[in-house]
Amino acid sequence: MSTATRKLNYATIGNYDITAGQTVTVGFAVTMDSDTTVRNAAAGVDNDVIIGVAHTGGTSTVAGDANVDVFLFAPVVPVVVIGAATRGSKAVWNPTGTGFTDAAAVAPAGANNEESYGVFLQTGATGDIVGMMLGMTYRQIA
C-alpha cells in the first residue's frame, strides 16, 4: 500500500498507447516513441527527454493494444513550428524569431549552453501548429 501524497487539482494528464513490445510501469518516468506512444525511460540515457510519470501501467504486444495515462510535467500549449518539430525533442525559439524548432543534440560537458522552452509532443514541419509541453531548461551542447 502506498502512503505517497497526491494532489491532482492542476494535473495535466495525457493518454498514450504503449509502444509495441514495451511495458509502462506505474510511477516510472516515460519517454515518447511516436506522437501517440510511450515507454518506460531507459536507465541513464533518457533523462533529457522524459515527459512525465506513468499514472497507469501495462504491457503492449502489438501497436494500439494497450494505453496508459501519464502525469505530464507541465501544461501543453499549441506552438508554431519553423524548421522541424520532432515529438519527444526539446524545443528552442528559432534564431529568426518566427517559431519553435528542434534543439541541438545534447552534449554533456559541451562548450555551449542552449535554452529550451519545452518538449514537443507532436511532430511537425514549418507552419504546422503542434503541442509543446512547457518547461524552460538549459542544456549543454557542442
PDB file of C-alpha atoms in Angstrom:
ATOM      1  CA  MET A   1       0.000   0.000   0.000  1.00  0.00           C
ATOM      2  CA  SER A   2       1.294   3.427  -0.922  1.00  0.00           C
ATOM      3  CA  THR A   3       1.468   6.284   1.530  1.00  0.00           C
ATOM      4  CA  ALA A   4       2.514   8.741  -1.177  1.00  0.00           C
ATOM      5  CA  THR A   5       0.720  12.073  -1.061  1.00  0.00           C
ATOM      6  CA  ARG A   6      -1.346  13.016  -4.110  1.00  0.00           C
ATOM      7  CA  LYS A   7      -2.633  16.455  -5.021  1.00  0.00           C
ATOM      8  CA  LEU A   8      -4.088  16.356  -8.501  1.00  0.00           C
ATOM      9  CA  ASN A   9      -6.022  19.657  -8.659  1.00  0.00           C
ATOM     10  CA  TYR A  10      -3.965  21.044 -11.535  1.00  0.00           C
ATOM     11  CA  ALA A  11      -2.546  17.856 -13.033  1.00  0.00           C
ATOM     12  CA  THR A  12      -2.044  17.725 -16.784  1.00  0.00           C
ATOM     13  CA  ILE A  13      -2.727  14.144 -17.863  1.00  0.00           C
ATOM     14  CA  GLY A  14      -2.051  12.712 -21.315  1.00  0.00           C
ATOM     15  CA  ASN A  15      -3.375   9.395 -22.625  1.00  0.00           C
ATOM     16  CA  TYR A  16      -0.958   7.421 -24.816  1.00  0.00           C
ATOM     17  CA  ASP A  17      -0.665   3.978 -26.362  1.00  0.00           C
ATOM     18  CA  ILE A  18       2.171   1.824 -25.062  1.00  0.00           C
ATOM     19  CA  THR A  19       4.833   1.187 -27.708  1.00  0.00           C
ATOM     20  CA  ALA A  20       4.518  -2.321 -29.182  1.00  0.00           C
ATOM     21  CA  GLY A  21       6.634  -4.790 -27.207  1.00  0.00           C
ATOM     22  CA  GLN A  22       7.194  -2.347 -24.329  1.00  0.00           C
ATOM     23  CA  THR A  23       5.982  -2.007 -20.741  1.00  0.00           C
ATOM     24  CA  VAL A  24       4.966   1.109 -18.846  1.00  0.00           C
ATOM     25  CA  THR A  25       5.162   0.848 -15.060  1.00  0.00           C
ATOM     26  CA  VAL A  26       3.073   2.932 -12.644  1.00  0.00           C
ATOM     27  CA  GLY A  27       5.281   5.598 -11.065  1.00  0.00           C
ATOM     28  CA  PHE A  28       8.063   5.260 -13.652  1.00  0.00           C
ATOM     29  CA  ALA A  29       9.316   8.022 -15.929  1.00  0.00           C
ATOM     30  CA  VAL A  30       8.216   7.723 -19.564  1.00  0.00           C
ATOM     31  CA  THR A  31       9.500   8.938 -22.927  1.00  0.00           C
ATOM     32  CA  MET A  32       7.841   9.109 -26.338  1.00  0.00           C
ATOM     33  CA  ASP A  33       8.459   6.719 -29.234  1.00  0.00           C
ATOM     34  CA  SER A  34       5.959   8.349 -31.610  1.00  0.00           C
ATOM     35  CA  ASP A  35       3.327  11.095 -31.487  1.00  0.00           C
ATOM     36  CA  THR A  36       0.982   8.661 -29.731  1.00  0.00           C
ATOM     37  CA  THR A  37       3.178   6.058 -27.967  1.00  0.00           C
ATOM     38  CA  VAL A  38       5.282   5.967 -24.784  1.00  0.00           C
ATOM     39  CA  ARG A  39       7.545   3.524 -22.953  1.00  0.00           C
ATOM     40  CA  ASN A  40       9.472   3.387 -19.682  1.00  0.00           C
ATOM     41  CA  ALA A  41      12.501   5.669 -19.821  1.00  0.00           C
ATOM     42  CA  ALA A  42      15.773   3.807 -20.316  1.00  0.00           C
ATOM     43  CA  ALA A  43      18.307   3.968 -17.493  1.00  0.00           C
ATOM     44  CA  GLY A  44      20.591   6.966 -17.775  1.00  0.00           C
ATOM     45  CA  VAL A  45      20.058   7.766 -21.449  1.00  0.00           C
ATOM     46  CA  ASP A  46      16.607   9.344 -21.486  1.00  0.00           C
ATOM     47  CA  ASN A  47      16.926  11.861 -18.653  1.00  0.00           C
ATOM     48  CA  ASP A  48      16.772  14.818 -21.013  1.00  0.00           C
ATOM     49  CA  VAL A  49      13.518  13.867 -22.766  1.00  0.00           C
ATOM     50  CA  ILE A  50      11.307  12.348 -20.054  1.00  0.00           C
ATOM     51  CA  ILE A  51       7.808  13.788 -20.486  1.00  0.00           C
ATOM     52  CA  GLY A  52       6.159  12.626 -17.270  1.00  0.00           C
ATOM     53  CA  VAL A  53       5.325   9.862 -14.824  1.00  0.00           C
ATOM     54  CA  ALA A  54       3.023   6.914 -15.553  1.00  0.00           C
ATOM     55  CA  HIS A  55      -0.287   7.044 -13.659  1.00  0.00           C
ATOM     56  CA  THR A  56      -1.451   3.710 -15.078  1.00  0.00           C
ATOM     57  CA  GLY A  57       0.624   0.883 -16.472  1.00  0.00           C
ATOM     58  CA  GLY A  58       0.577  -2.067 -18.785  1.00  0.00           C
ATOM     59  CA  THR A  59       2.352  -4.085 -21.461  1.00  0.00           C
ATOM     60  CA  SER A  60       1.748  -3.877 -25.197  1.00  0.00           C
ATOM     61  CA  THR A  61       2.177  -6.835 -27.510  1.00  0.00           C
ATOM     62  CA  VAL A  62       1.243  -5.027 -30.721  1.00  0.00           C
ATOM     63  CA  ALA A  63       0.700  -1.360 -31.523  1.00  0.00           C
ATOM     64  CA  GLY A  64      -2.527   0.026 -30.085  1.00  0.00           C
ATOM     65  CA  ASP A  65      -3.491  -2.861 -27.798  1.00  0.00           C
ATOM     66  CA  ALA A  66      -2.791  -1.063 -24.504  1.00  0.00           C
ATOM     67  CA  ASN A  67      -2.749   2.542 -23.318  1.00  0.00           C
ATOM     68  CA  VAL A  68      -1.802   4.486 -20.209  1.00  0.00           C
ATOM     69  CA  ASP A  69      -2.356   7.820 -18.518  1.00  0.00           C
ATOM     70  CA  VAL A  70       0.743   9.936 -17.931  1.00  0.00           C
ATOM     71  CA  PHE A  71       1.085  12.830 -15.492  1.00  0.00           C
ATOM     72  CA  LEU A  72       2.796  15.391 -17.699  1.00  0.00           C
ATOM     73  CA  PHE A  73       5.250  17.727 -16.016  1.00  0.00           C
ATOM     74  CA  ALA A  74       3.623  20.931 -17.272  1.00  0.00           C
ATOM     75  CA  PRO A  75       0.752  22.298 -19.343  1.00  0.00           C
ATOM     76  CA  VAL A  76       0.657  21.591 -23.069  1.00  0.00           C
ATOM     77  CA  VAL A  77       0.184  24.540 -25.439  1.00  0.00           C
ATOM     78  CA  PRO A  78      -0.069  24.891 -29.236  1.00  0.00           C
ATOM     79  CA  VAL A  79       3.021  26.453 -30.857  1.00  0.00           C
ATOM     80  CA  VAL A  80       4.078  27.414 -34.391  1.00  0.00           C
ATOM     81  CA  VAL A  81       6.881  25.344 -35.948  1.00  0.00           C
ATOM     82  CA  ILE A  82       9.681  26.768 -38.075  1.00  0.00           C
ATOM     83  CA  GLY A  83      12.012  24.113 -39.461  1.00  0.00           C
ATOM     84  CA  ALA A  84      11.209  20.825 -37.742  1.00  0.00           C
ATOM     85  CA  ALA A  85       9.484  19.703 -34.569  1.00  0.00           C
ATOM     86  CA  THR A  86      10.176  16.133 -33.522  1.00  0.00           C
ATOM     87  CA  ARG A  87       7.986  14.607 -30.831  1.00  0.00           C
ATOM     88  CA  GLY A  88       9.924  13.958 -27.647  1.00  0.00           C
ATOM     89  CA  SER A  89      12.607  16.521 -28.558  1.00  0.00           C
ATOM     90  CA  LYS A  90      13.462  19.706 -26.715  1.00  0.00           C
ATOM     91  CA  ALA A  91      12.139  22.885 -28.339  1.00  0.00           C
ATOM     92  CA  VAL A  92      14.063  26.136 -28.861  1.00  0.00           C
ATOM     93  CA  TRP A  93      12.994  29.503 -30.253  1.00  0.00           C
ATOM     94  CA  ASN A  94      14.276  29.729 -33.820  1.00  0.00           C
ATOM     95  CA  PRO A  95      17.009  32.385 -34.320  1.00  0.00           C
ATOM     96  CA  THR A  96      14.826  34.069 -36.954  1.00  0.00           C
ATOM     97  CA  GLY A  97      12.206  34.652 -34.272  1.00  0.00           C
ATOM     98  CA  THR A  98       9.419  33.046 -36.271  1.00  0.00           C
ATOM     99  CA  GLY A  99       8.632  29.855 -34.360  1.00  0.00           C
ATOM    100  CA  PHE A 100       9.906  26.907 -32.367  1.00  0.00           C
ATOM    101  CA  THR A 101      12.253  24.226 -33.709  1.00  0.00           C
ATOM    102  CA  ASP A 102      14.183  21.154 -32.513  1.00  0.00           C
ATOM    103  CA  ALA A 103      17.004  21.848 -30.087  1.00  0.00           C
ATOM    104  CA  ALA A 104      20.564  20.769 -30.847  1.00  0.00           C
ATOM    105  CA  ALA A 105      21.681  17.354 -29.651  1.00  0.00           C
ATOM    106  CA  VAL A 106      22.685  17.361 -26.016  1.00  0.00           C
ATOM    107  CA  ALA A 107      26.421  17.097 -25.353  1.00  0.00           C
ATOM    108  CA  PRO A 108      27.259  16.797 -21.647  1.00  0.00           C
ATOM    109  CA  ALA A 109      30.315  18.930 -20.892  1.00  0.00           C
ATOM    110  CA  GLY A 110      29.807  20.680 -24.227  1.00  0.00           C
ATOM    111  CA  ALA A 111      31.235  24.142 -24.795  1.00  0.00           C
ATOM    112  CA  ASN A 112      27.898  25.946 -25.234  1.00  0.00           C
ATOM    113  CA  ASN A 113      24.645  26.301 -23.345  1.00  0.00           C
ATOM    114  CA  GLU A 114      21.268  26.289 -25.043  1.00  0.00           C
ATOM    115  CA  GLU A 115      17.967  27.380 -23.548  1.00  0.00           C
ATOM    116  CA  SER A 116      14.991  25.211 -24.402  1.00  0.00           C
ATOM    117  CA  TYR A 117      11.378  26.081 -23.682  1.00  0.00           C
ATOM    118  CA  GLY A 118       9.678  22.717 -23.601  1.00  0.00           C
ATOM    119  CA  VAL A 119       9.307  19.319 -25.225  1.00  0.00           C
ATOM    120  CA  PHE A 120       7.411  18.735 -28.455  1.00  0.00           C
ATOM    121  CA  LEU A 121       4.605  16.204 -28.006  1.00  0.00           C
ATOM    122  CA  GLN A 122       3.891  16.023 -31.741  1.00  0.00           C
ATOM    123  CA  THR A 123       5.924  16.031 -34.931  1.00  0.00           C
ATOM    124  CA  GLY A 124       5.550  18.870 -37.442  1.00  0.00           C
ATOM    125  CA  ALA A 125       7.171  20.975 -40.146  1.00  0.00           C
ATOM    126  CA  THR A 126       7.356  24.702 -40.916  1.00  0.00           C
ATOM    127  CA  GLY A 127       3.968  26.340 -40.493  1.00  0.00           C
ATOM    128  CA  ASP A 128       2.416  23.478 -38.517  1.00  0.00           C
ATOM    129  CA  ILE A 129       0.956  24.042 -35.077  1.00  0.00           C
ATOM    130  CA  VAL A 130       1.891  21.266 -32.640  1.00  0.00           C
ATOM    131  CA  GLY A 131       1.567  20.598 -28.922  1.00  0.00           C
ATOM    132  CA  MET A 132       4.522  21.560 -26.735  1.00  0.00           C
ATOM    133  CA  MET A 133       4.796  20.820 -23.021  1.00  0.00           C
ATOM    134  CA  LEU A 134       6.167  23.971 -21.391  1.00  0.00           C
ATOM    135  CA  GLY A 135       9.371  23.795 -19.374  1.00  0.00           C
ATOM    136  CA  MET A 136      12.292  26.178 -19.599  1.00  0.00           C
ATOM    137  CA  THR A 137      15.673  24.471 -19.156  1.00  0.00           C
ATOM    138  CA  TYR A 138      19.314  24.917 -20.083  1.00  0.00           C
ATOM    139  CA  ARG A 139      21.410  22.150 -21.575  1.00  0.00           C
ATOM    140  CA  GLN A 140      24.965  21.786 -22.762  1.00  0.00           C
ATOM    141  CA  ILE A 141      25.529  21.374 -26.495  1.00  0.00           C
ATOM    142  CA  ALA A 142      28.662  21.038 -28.596  1.00  0.00           C
TER     143      ALA A 142
END
